[in-house]
Amino acid sequence: MYNELKEKILKIIEKNNKLTDEEVAVMLGVATEEVATALKELEADKIICGYHTLINWDKTGDDEVSAIIELRVNPQRGSGFDRIAEKVYQFPEVETVFLMSGGFDFMVQLKKAPMKEIALFVAKRLSVIDEVQSTTTHFVLKRYKDHGTLFVDEDEDKRMVLTP
């Protein structure tokens, strides 16, 4: 059962999932056992689907790139977009799939890989799916903000110096 305590817990751990059950309990003024039980229920109900670490790969020696691919598809009668999405998200290279409104139907994000591997994946595996009309591939050049976290250094004053 979803309740107000669970919603408060979700809002807290969405910003910092490294907090202990005890720390969350103190923040909410409840018993640690209540937090632990609520977290187990949220995981069992698939409301909490995983815990991930956000990494700034630009500060490492990693040469691989991220790609976002837009797909236009022809949904089939009776199965709509779901069957197509299933075909796409089954590929191990695919990290994220969203059904979107607008000029394209799906947004697909791939795992980081060399640019050539991404190009081959799109050409030989993704674009050959019968329902796929077209693809548009975007390579991520630089991340400035991701999941609410800034990836730029804020220590430099970027204002123009003016003298009278």
XYZ file of C-alpha atoms in Angstrom, residues 53-60 62 64-68 95 109-110 112 139-153:
33
model
C 25.486 5.892 -9.352
C 25.795 9.039 -11.465
C 29.339 9.277 -12.871
C 30.968 12.189 -14.680
C 32.804 10.143 -17.318
C 34.312 13.311 -18.799
C 36.686 13.427 -15.826
C 37.984 9.916 -16.514
C 36.957 6.998 -20.961
C 33.340 5.922 -25.298
C 30.303 8.031 -26.186
C 26.635 8.034 -25.253
C 23.983 8.097 -27.942
C 20.320 9.019 -28.019
C 19.897 1.435 -21.574
C 19.493 5.738 -25.033
C 22.369 3.334 -25.578
C 28.408 4.043 -23.714
C 25.824 11.634 -29.918
C 26.161 13.292 -26.515
C 29.062 15.730 -26.762
C 28.992 17.110 -23.217
C 26.725 16.751 -20.207
C 26.008 19.919 -18.263
C 23.310 18.567 -15.958
C 21.991 15.045 -15.459
C 19.338 13.873 -12.996
C 19.479 17.282 -11.300
C 23.259 17.132 -10.813
C 25.486 19.802 -12.378
C 28.539 18.539 -14.264
C 30.195 21.942 -14.698
C 32.638 23.589 -12.324
